[in-house]
Structure formats: structure tokens, C-alpha cells
């Protein structure tokens, strides 16, 4: 994720949120954190340089260029010209990198939001790393698709061209207990002489309502995933505001299901080489990890039981998404609804909880 000024529909509320949130993309330390995700960086380098036939002599647009690393890769692959659009002051550093690598003539760095930029020509390819937590957080995908609608030539190509969102139920007593133990702080009736218990129920609800972002074991999954394909080459930016797909899980073993795990895979393939950037629990660790949401009450299921329902990702004004789930365990059971805000995540790796592995 780079500074691309996400959210196509920019209200005053989203502008205020962006002014604070995207400021850190202008910091070299943040750019370094992303570059040092070697799974991410290597996947893009491979996808671009091993598809040199797609880039040689072509005009390329890099959306949310950040440090300009993808623009550098495109130049290495033979691009004739690259327009590197970056909304933040990181554009100054990107220009310095292009000059230091002898690419100032071929890579033109433009500072500004994509909607405010005018290019002198249409482009053959659009490259970007618009991928947030659970693919959609920060809503840079809308900007990426809007760039295609505005600047890509007919029969042009995008990197990534598509992605797949996946969801599956999991069992993790350690995670569930750790989160509830954290909330038990508010059950103290004598905290330096103060009674905190009036907030205990709210704290428990809040703890269970935060999506958890961190590594997980694939062995904790209790059914195969249900997936949704997201086609950046053909969908509109408005299509991204509401993503919904059904699931029908058959539980593989007697379990106490604690929630749903979610992740994405991005298709970076070109005409010469197929390349996927994978972030699932069986893939190598990336800074996106996996996202998990906890059920308000764990679900006891027997082997062979079915869990059916729908999951919806609904764009919100914080340049993020609400996660909404409607599920039913066994046909005779009533529907169970729950929702979580993706912009209120709990980063497991940065806090006390650590995966049980």
C-alpha cells in the first residue's frame, strides 16, 4: 500500500481521515517496512521482470508509487515511459531514487491525487500495490480501478489483474481466552480504590468486536474456504463499495468454532509468467497476515455439520470496510448476525497475544 489518496468518493469526513492516516506514507521508515516485506517485494519484482514482453517499449502508470520501487521494476523490464503518481511528499524521494538510478528521463514522478493528475497520454499498463489488510482496507482499490477507467488503453493490462478473497471457520481456544482475559481488566472492583465493573460488559463486547490481524496456524481451520473472485480488469470502482458472497462450510471435525478467518491472494500474472501473491495461513508470512473475527459466542459443531450464510464487506467513511456476517448452524437454528469494523483492528503481533505455535 502506497500513498494514492484512497477512496474515490471523497467527502469531508474521508478527507479529514486521509489527512491524518496517509501522512505516514510520506515517511521513509514506513516505506522501508513495506520494502522489507520480501515476499511482497519479490512477488512484484518477479511478476514485472519475468513479463518483460508486456513492458518493453510500453507506457506504464504506477498508481500510488510511494518510493517508486514498482516504477524502477517497470523500467528494468524495458518500459519506454513510466508515470509514477504519488499523493504524498514521498514523491520527492521517488524523484531522487530515479535520478540516482539514471531513470529521470524514463520515469516521470507526479505528485498529487490521481483524480487531480493529468497525463499527456493513455497507458498500456497500470501497476500498483493497492492491497490493504483483507485486501480492501484503506480503499486504494477504488483508485486503482478508477485509473483503469480513465487512463488504460483498450486491451491494456493491470498488475494485479485480480484477487481472491477467502473465508473459513477456525477453532482457537488460546486466542479466544486471551482476548477475554484482556477484557477482564474491567472486572476489578478495587482498582486503586475504584470500581471498574460497570464497564466490564462493554469491554468484553468491544474486545470481541475487533478484527484480529496476525499470523495463524492453518491447522486451526475447520472447513475449506469459501471464496470470491475480484476482477480489477472489468469491475467498476463502485462495484468495490459492496462485496458479498455466500458460504456453505462442512465442519471437518468436532469443534468449538470461535470465528472466521479471512485472507486474500492477488494475481500478478502477465503473458509470460504466472505469479500470485498469497497471504493465506499456509503461505509465507507477509505484513498483511490473516484477519480473524470472533463470534460473540463460540459455536459447538460436530463433524459433518453445515454452517451456511453470507459475508459482506461494506465500504465505510473511514476509507475502510465493515464486515457483516449472517450465518446459520443447522437448518433448524435461527440466523445469527454479527458485524465488525475493519478500521478498528487489533494487531496481535504488536500486543500481548502471540500465536500458539
Short mmCIF file of C-alpha atoms in Angstrom, two decimals:
data_model
loop_
_atom_site.label_atom_id
_atom_site.label_comp_id
_atom_site.label_asym_id
_atom_site.label_seq_id
_atom_site.Cartn_x
_atom_site.Cartn_y
_atom_site.Cartn_z
CA UNK A 1 0.00 0.00 0.00
CA UNK A 2 1.38 3.36 -1.02
CA UNK A 3 0.11 6.94 -0.79
CA UNK A 4 -2.52 7.06 -3.51
CA UNK A 5 -5.17 9.13 -1.72
CA UNK A 6 -7.68 6.28 -1.48
CA UNK A 7 -11.50 6.48 -1.64
CA UNK A 8 -12.94 7.68 -4.93
CA UNK A 9 -15.89 9.35 -3.17
CA UNK A 10 -14.03 11.90 -1.07
CA UNK A 11 -16.36 13.52 1.46
CA UNK A 12 -15.19 15.98 4.09
CA UNK A 13 -15.17 13.08 6.54
CA UNK A 14 -12.93 10.93 4.36
CA UNK A 15 -10.64 13.89 3.57
CA UNK A 16 -10.08 14.52 7.28
CA UNK A 17 -9.39 10.83 7.87
CA UNK A 18 -6.96 10.66 4.95
CA UNK A 19 -5.07 13.78 6.02
CA UNK A 20 -4.09 12.02 9.23
CA UNK A 21 -3.87 8.42 8.09
CA UNK A 22 -1.90 8.76 4.85
CA UNK A 23 0.69 11.09 6.34
CA UNK A 24 2.80 8.13 7.42
CA UNK A 25 3.21 7.06 3.77
CA UNK A 26 5.45 10.12 3.37
CA UNK A 27 7.88 8.65 5.91
CA UNK A 28 10.88 6.66 4.71
CA UNK A 29 10.58 4.38 7.74
CA UNK A 30 7.12 3.28 6.62
CA UNK A 31 8.28 2.75 3.04
CA UNK A 32 11.17 0.69 4.38
CA UNK A 33 8.75 -1.51 6.35
CA UNK A 34 6.88 -2.30 3.13
CA UNK A 35 10.04 -2.86 1.08
CA UNK A 36 11.36 -5.22 3.75
CA UNK A 37 8.32 -7.44 3.30
CA UNK A 38 10.41 -9.53 0.92
CA UNK A 39 7.53 -11.83 -0.04
CA UNK A 40 5.59 -8.81 -1.28
CA UNK A 41 8.55 -7.08 -2.96
CA UNK A 42 9.90 -10.26 -4.58
CA UNK A 43 6.47 -11.22 -5.94
CA UNK A 44 6.11 -7.85 -7.68
CA UNK A 45 9.69 -7.92 -8.96
CA UNK A 46 9.16 -11.39 -10.41
CA UNK A 47 5.76 -10.51 -11.88
CA UNK A 48 7.14 -7.46 -13.67
CA UNK A 49 10.63 -8.51 -14.76
CA UNK A 50 9.60 -12.01 -15.90
CA UNK A 51 6.87 -10.50 -18.05
CA UNK A 52 9.22 -8.16 -19.90
CA UNK A 53 7.31 -8.68 -23.16
CA UNK A 54 4.37 -6.85 -21.57
CA UNK A 55 6.57 -3.88 -20.59
CA UNK A 56 9.20 -3.48 -23.32
CA UNK A 57 8.58 -0.25 -25.21
CA UNK A 58 5.27 0.34 -23.36
CA UNK A 59 3.86 3.27 -21.42
CA UNK A 60 3.14 2.44 -17.77
CA UNK A 61 1.20 4.17 -14.98
CA UNK A 62 2.24 3.42 -11.37
CA UNK A 63 -0.67 4.32 -9.06
CA UNK A 64 0.34 5.26 -5.52
CA UNK A 65 4.03 4.93 -6.37
CA UNK A 66 5.43 5.51 -2.88
CA UNK A 67 9.21 5.17 -3.05
CA UNK A 68 8.89 4.34 -6.75
CA UNK A 69 10.05 0.74 -6.44
CA UNK A 70 7.48 -0.65 -8.89
CA UNK A 71 8.37 2.09 -11.38
CA UNK A 72 12.00 1.02 -11.09
CA UNK A 73 11.00 -2.59 -11.76
CA UNK A 74 8.96 -1.49 -14.80
CA UNK A 75 11.97 0.38 -16.17
CA UNK A 76 14.14 -2.71 -15.58
CA UNK A 77 11.59 -4.68 -17.61
CA UNK A 78 12.01 -2.29 -20.55
CA UNK A 79 9.19 0.26 -20.20
CA UNK A 80 9.58 3.24 -22.50
CA UNK A 81 7.95 5.66 -20.04
CA UNK A 82 6.54 5.32 -16.55
CA UNK A 83 4.27 7.88 -14.92
CA UNK A 84 4.68 7.42 -11.16
CA UNK A 85 1.79 9.12 -9.37
CA UNK A 86 2.20 9.64 -5.61
CA UNK A 87 -0.10 11.77 -3.46
CA UNK A 88 2.33 12.46 -0.60
CA UNK A 89 5.67 14.24 -0.31
CA UNK A 90 7.30 10.81 -0.78
CA UNK A 91 7.25 11.89 -4.44
CA UNK A 92 10.38 13.98 -3.73
CA UNK A 93 12.25 10.88 -2.52
CA UNK A 94 10.99 8.90 -5.51
CA UNK A 95 12.45 11.53 -7.85
CA UNK A 96 15.78 11.27 -6.02
CA UNK A 97 15.78 7.48 -6.48
CA UNK A 98 15.05 7.81 -10.19
CA UNK A 99 17.89 10.30 -10.61
CA UNK A 100 20.31 8.09 -8.66
CA UNK A 101 19.40 5.14 -10.91
CA UNK A 102 19.70 7.13 -14.14
CA UNK A 103 15.96 6.95 -14.84
CA UNK A 104 14.79 10.57 -14.57
CA UNK A 105 14.05 10.71 -18.29
CA UNK A 106 12.03 7.47 -18.39
CA UNK A 107 10.23 7.67 -15.02
CA UNK A 108 8.22 10.84 -14.54
CA UNK A 109 7.15 11.31 -10.91
CA UNK A 110 3.94 13.29 -10.48
CA UNK A 111 2.82 14.41 -7.02
CA UNK A 112 -0.92 14.61 -6.39
CA UNK A 113 -4.06 12.54 -6.01
CA UNK A 114 -4.89 10.56 -9.12
CA UNK A 115 -8.12 12.50 -9.65
CA UNK A 116 -6.09 15.72 -9.79
CA UNK A 117 -3.39 14.46 -12.17
CA UNK A 118 -3.47 14.87 -15.95
CA UNK A 119 -1.36 12.52 -18.07
CA UNK A 120 -0.29 13.50 -21.59
CA UNK A 121 -1.30 10.10 -23.00
CA UNK A 122 -3.16 6.87 -22.30
CA UNK A 123 -1.12 3.97 -20.96
CA UNK A 124 -0.53 0.33 -21.91
CA UNK A 125 -0.20 -0.96 -18.36
CA UNK A 126 -1.17 0.09 -14.85
CA UNK A 127 0.85 -1.23 -11.93
CA UNK A 128 0.13 -0.67 -8.26
CA UNK A 129 0.32 -2.16 -4.82
CA UNK A 130 -3.17 -1.09 -3.66
CA UNK A 131 -3.57 -4.01 -1.25
CA UNK A 132 -4.65 -3.35 2.31
CA UNK A 133 -5.45 -5.58 5.26
CA UNK A 134 -8.00 -8.12 3.99
CA UNK A 135 -7.32 -6.67 0.51
CA UNK A 136 -9.78 -3.79 0.86
CA UNK A 137 -8.72 -1.72 3.90
CA UNK A 138 -7.80 1.89 3.01
CA UNK A 139 -9.86 1.61 -0.20
CA UNK A 140 -6.95 2.12 -2.59
CA UNK A 141 -8.51 -0.47 -4.90
CA UNK A 142 -11.11 2.11 -5.93
CA UNK A 143 -8.35 4.45 -7.07
CA UNK A 144 -6.61 1.61 -8.89
CA UNK A 145 -9.78 0.70 -10.81
CA UNK A 146 -10.60 4.38 -11.43
CA UNK A 147 -7.15 4.73 -13.03
CA UNK A 148 -8.07 1.93 -15.44
CA UNK A 149 -11.37 3.61 -16.27
CA UNK A 150 -9.59 6.87 -17.02
CA UNK A 151 -6.20 6.05 -18.50
CA UNK A 152 -5.82 2.45 -19.67
CA UNK A 153 -5.88 1.75 -23.40
CA UNK A 154 -8.27 -0.89 -24.76
CA UNK A 155 -6.65 -4.33 -24.36
CA UNK A 156 -4.28 -2.90 -21.75
CA UNK A 157 -3.16 -4.84 -18.69
CA UNK A 158 -3.09 -4.34 -14.91
CA UNK A 159 -0.79 -5.68 -12.19
CA UNK A 160 -2.51 -7.03 -10.17
CA UNK A 161 -5.28 -8.01 -12.56
CA UNK A 162 -7.48 -9.78 -9.98
CA UNK A 163 -7.64 -11.09 -6.43
CA UNK A 164 -9.44 -13.77 -4.48
CA UNK A 165 -10.96 -13.19 -1.04
CA UNK A 166 -11.34 -16.29 1.16
CA UNK A 167 -13.13 -17.04 4.44
CA UNK A 168 -13.17 -20.19 6.61
CA UNK A 169 -14.19 -21.06 10.18
CA UNK A 170 -11.48 -21.64 12.79
CA UNK A 171 -11.04 -23.01 16.30
CA UNK A 172 -8.52 -21.27 18.58
CA UNK A 173 -9.18 -21.54 22.31
CA UNK A 174 -5.94 -19.71 23.09
CA UNK A 175 -6.89 -16.67 21.04
CA UNK A 176 -10.43 -16.58 22.40
CA UNK A 177 -9.27 -16.93 26.01
CA UNK A 178 -6.51 -14.35 25.57
CA UNK A 179 -8.91 -11.74 24.26
CA UNK A 180 -11.41 -12.38 27.08
CA UNK A 181 -8.61 -12.26 29.64
CA UNK A 182 -7.61 -8.87 28.29
CA UNK A 183 -11.17 -7.62 28.83
CA UNK A 184 -11.21 -8.99 32.40
CA UNK A 185 -9.18 -5.98 33.49
CA UNK A 186 -12.52 -4.17 33.80
CA UNK A 187 -13.90 -6.74 36.21
CA UNK A 188 -11.85 -5.29 39.07
CA UNK A 189 -13.94 -3.89 41.93
CA UNK A 190 -10.96 -2.33 43.68
CA UNK A 191 -8.53 -0.79 41.19
CA UNK A 192 -6.68 1.77 43.32
CA UNK A 193 -9.92 2.16 45.23
CA UNK A 194 -12.10 2.41 42.12
CA UNK A 195 -14.82 0.00 40.98
CA UNK A 196 -14.42 -0.67 37.24
CA UNK A 197 -17.05 -3.38 36.89
CA UNK A 198 -19.73 -1.15 35.35
CA UNK A 199 -17.64 -1.21 32.15
CA UNK A 200 -16.89 -4.94 32.15
CA UNK A 201 -19.70 -5.98 29.80
CA UNK A 202 -18.86 -3.20 27.35
CA UNK A 203 -15.17 -4.14 27.43
CA UNK A 204 -16.00 -7.76 26.64
CA UNK A 205 -18.23 -6.73 23.74
CA UNK A 206 -15.56 -4.34 22.43
CA UNK A 207 -12.84 -6.99 22.66
CA UNK A 208 -14.88 -9.48 20.66
CA UNK A 209 -15.87 -6.87 18.07
CA UNK A 210 -12.30 -6.02 16.98
CA UNK A 211 -10.94 -7.91 13.97
CA UNK A 212 -7.66 -9.59 14.85
CA UNK A 213 -4.76 -9.18 12.41
CA UNK A 214 -1.85 -11.55 12.85
CA UNK A 215 -0.44 -14.96 11.92
CA UNK A 216 -2.48 -18.10 12.44
CA UNK A 217 -1.97 -21.83 12.03
CA UNK A 218 -3.66 -23.46 9.04
CA UNK A 219 -4.36 -26.43 11.32
CA UNK A 220 -6.90 -24.32 13.24
CA UNK A 221 -9.21 -24.14 10.19
CA UNK A 222 -12.23 -26.40 10.48
CA UNK A 223 -13.52 -26.30 6.87
CA UNK A 224 -12.35 -25.46 3.39
CA UNK A 225 -12.64 -21.78 2.39
CA UNK A 226 -15.43 -20.05 0.52
CA UNK A 227 -14.01 -17.56 -1.97
CA UNK A 228 -14.92 -14.53 -4.06
CA UNK A 229 -13.03 -13.50 -7.22
CA UNK A 230 -12.45 -9.76 -7.62
CA UNK A 231 -11.71 -8.80 -11.24
CA UNK A 232 -9.92 -5.43 -11.43
CA UNK A 233 -9.83 -5.56 -15.22
CA UNK A 234 -13.61 -5.42 -15.62
CA UNK A 235 -15.32 -4.18 -12.44
CA UNK A 236 -16.12 -0.54 -11.76
CA UNK A 237 -14.86 1.44 -8.79
CA UNK A 238 -18.44 1.50 -7.45
CA UNK A 239 -18.56 -2.31 -7.54
CA UNK A 240 -15.92 -2.27 -4.82
CA UNK A 241 -18.19 -0.49 -2.35
CA UNK A 242 -20.14 -3.69 -1.64
CA UNK A 243 -18.55 -7.13 -1.88
CA UNK A 244 -20.67 -10.10 -0.82
CA UNK A 245 -20.51 -13.85 -1.23
CA UNK A 246 -22.20 -16.93 0.24
CA UNK A 247 -20.54 -19.68 2.22
CA UNK A 248 -21.52 -23.27 2.99
CA UNK A 249 -18.96 -24.87 5.30
CA UNK A 250 -18.96 -28.55 6.21
CA UNK A 251 -17.11 -28.89 9.51
CA UNK A 252 -14.29 -31.44 9.26
CA UNK A 253 -14.07 -32.40 12.96
CA UNK A 254 -15.96 -31.90 16.20
CA UNK A 255 -15.08 -28.33 17.12
CA UNK A 256 -15.83 -25.26 19.12
CA UNK A 257 -15.76 -22.67 16.34
CA UNK A 258 -14.50 -19.33 17.60
CA UNK A 259 -14.90 -17.27 14.46
CA UNK A 260 -13.98 -16.77 10.82
CA UNK A 261 -10.54 -16.36 9.28
CA UNK A 262 -10.18 -14.19 6.16
CA UNK A 263 -7.35 -13.60 3.72
CA UNK A 264 -6.63 -12.74 0.08
CA UNK A 265 -4.46 -13.80 -2.84
CA UNK A 266 -3.54 -11.33 -5.61
CA UNK A 267 -2.97 -12.35 -9.24
CA UNK A 268 0.13 -10.55 -10.56
CA UNK A 269 0.40 -12.67 -13.69
CA UNK A 270 1.34 -11.49 -17.16
CA UNK A 271 1.59 -13.01 -20.63
CA UNK A 272 4.87 -14.84 -19.96
CA UNK A 273 4.81 -15.75 -16.29
CA UNK A 274 2.08 -16.60 -13.77
CA UNK A 275 2.68 -15.05 -10.35
CA UNK A 276 0.44 -14.99 -7.28
CA UNK A 277 0.99 -13.06 -4.07
CA UNK A 278 -0.61 -15.24 -1.38
CA UNK A 279 -1.46 -14.22 2.18
CA UNK A 280 -3.35 -17.28 3.47
CA UNK A 281 -2.38 -19.24 6.61
CA UNK A 282 -0.38 -21.76 4.55
CA UNK A 283 1.58 -19.07 2.69
CA UNK A 284 4.83 -17.41 3.75
CA UNK A 285 4.28 -14.59 6.24
CA UNK A 286 3.57 -11.11 4.89
CA UNK A 287 2.76 -7.85 6.67
CA UNK A 288 -0.92 -8.45 5.82
CA UNK A 289 -1.00 -11.69 7.84
CA UNK A 290 -4.57 -13.03 8.17
CA UNK A 291 -7.65 -11.35 9.60
CA UNK A 292 -9.86 -13.13 12.11
CA UNK A 293 -13.22 -12.12 13.56
CA UNK A 294 -14.54 -13.73 16.73
CA UNK A 295 -18.12 -14.87 17.15
CA UNK A 296 -19.92 -13.24 20.10
CA UNK A 297 -20.49 -16.81 21.34
CA UNK A 298 -18.47 -19.83 20.12
CA UNK A 299 -20.40 -22.36 18.03
CA UNK A 300 -20.24 -26.03 19.04
CA UNK A 301 -20.27 -28.16 15.88
CA UNK A 302 -19.98 -31.86 15.15
CA UNK A 303 -18.05 -33.35 12.24
CA UNK A 304 -20.18 -33.07 9.13
CA UNK A 305 -22.29 -30.17 10.42
CA UNK A 306 -23.04 -27.41 7.93
CA UNK A 307 -22.58 -23.70 8.57
CA UNK A 308 -24.29 -21.64 5.87
CA UNK A 309 -24.66 -17.93 5.31
CA UNK A 310 -23.32 -14.78 3.67
CA UNK A 311 -20.41 -12.46 4.32
CA UNK A 312 -20.43 -8.83 3.18
CA UNK A 313 -17.68 -6.21 3.04
CA UNK A 314 -19.31 -2.77 3.01
CA UNK A 315 -17.24 0.39 2.43
CA UNK A 316 -17.38 2.95 5.25
CA UNK A 317 -16.34 6.64 5.52
CA UNK A 318 -13.05 5.79 7.26
CA UNK A 319 -11.59 4.54 3.98
CA UNK A 320 -12.18 1.03 5.24
CA UNK A 321 -14.95 -1.56 5.43
CA UNK A 322 -17.48 -3.06 7.79
CA UNK A 323 -17.51 -6.87 7.88
CA UNK A 324 -21.02 -8.29 8.20
CA UNK A 325 -21.86 -11.96 8.61
CA UNK A 326 -25.20 -13.73 8.59
CA UNK A 327 -24.85 -17.40 9.44
CA UNK A 328 -26.93 -20.42 10.40
CA UNK A 329 -25.71 -23.61 12.08
CA UNK A 330 -28.01 -26.48 11.06
CA UNK A 331 -31.21 -25.64 9.15
CA UNK A 332 -33.32 -25.62 12.31
CA UNK A 333 -31.24 -22.93 14.00
CA UNK A 334 -32.13 -19.22 13.70
CA UNK A 335 -29.90 -16.84 11.76
CA UNK A 336 -27.05 -15.29 13.73
CA UNK A 337 -25.86 -11.83 12.66
CA UNK A 338 -22.63 -10.09 13.63
CA UNK A 339 -20.55 -7.17 12.36
CA UNK A 340 -17.04 -5.82 12.82
CA UNK A 341 -15.22 -2.66 11.67
CA UNK A 342 -12.05 -3.42 9.73
CA UNK A 343 -10.61 0.00 10.64
CA UNK A 344 -10.72 -1.00 14.34
CA UNK A 345 -8.35 -3.97 14.11
CA UNK A 346 -6.26 -5.41 16.93
CA UNK A 347 -2.70 -6.11 15.75
CA UNK A 348 -1.83 -9.35 17.51
CA UNK A 349 1.91 -9.20 16.80
CA UNK A 350 2.24 -5.81 18.50
CA UNK A 351 0.38 -6.75 21.68
CA UNK A 352 0.49 -9.39 24.37
CA UNK A 353 -1.18 -12.14 22.41
CA UNK A 354 1.06 -14.23 20.18
CA UNK A 355 0.07 -17.18 18.07
CA UNK A 356 0.21 -20.57 19.71
CA UNK A 357 2.95 -22.15 17.60
#
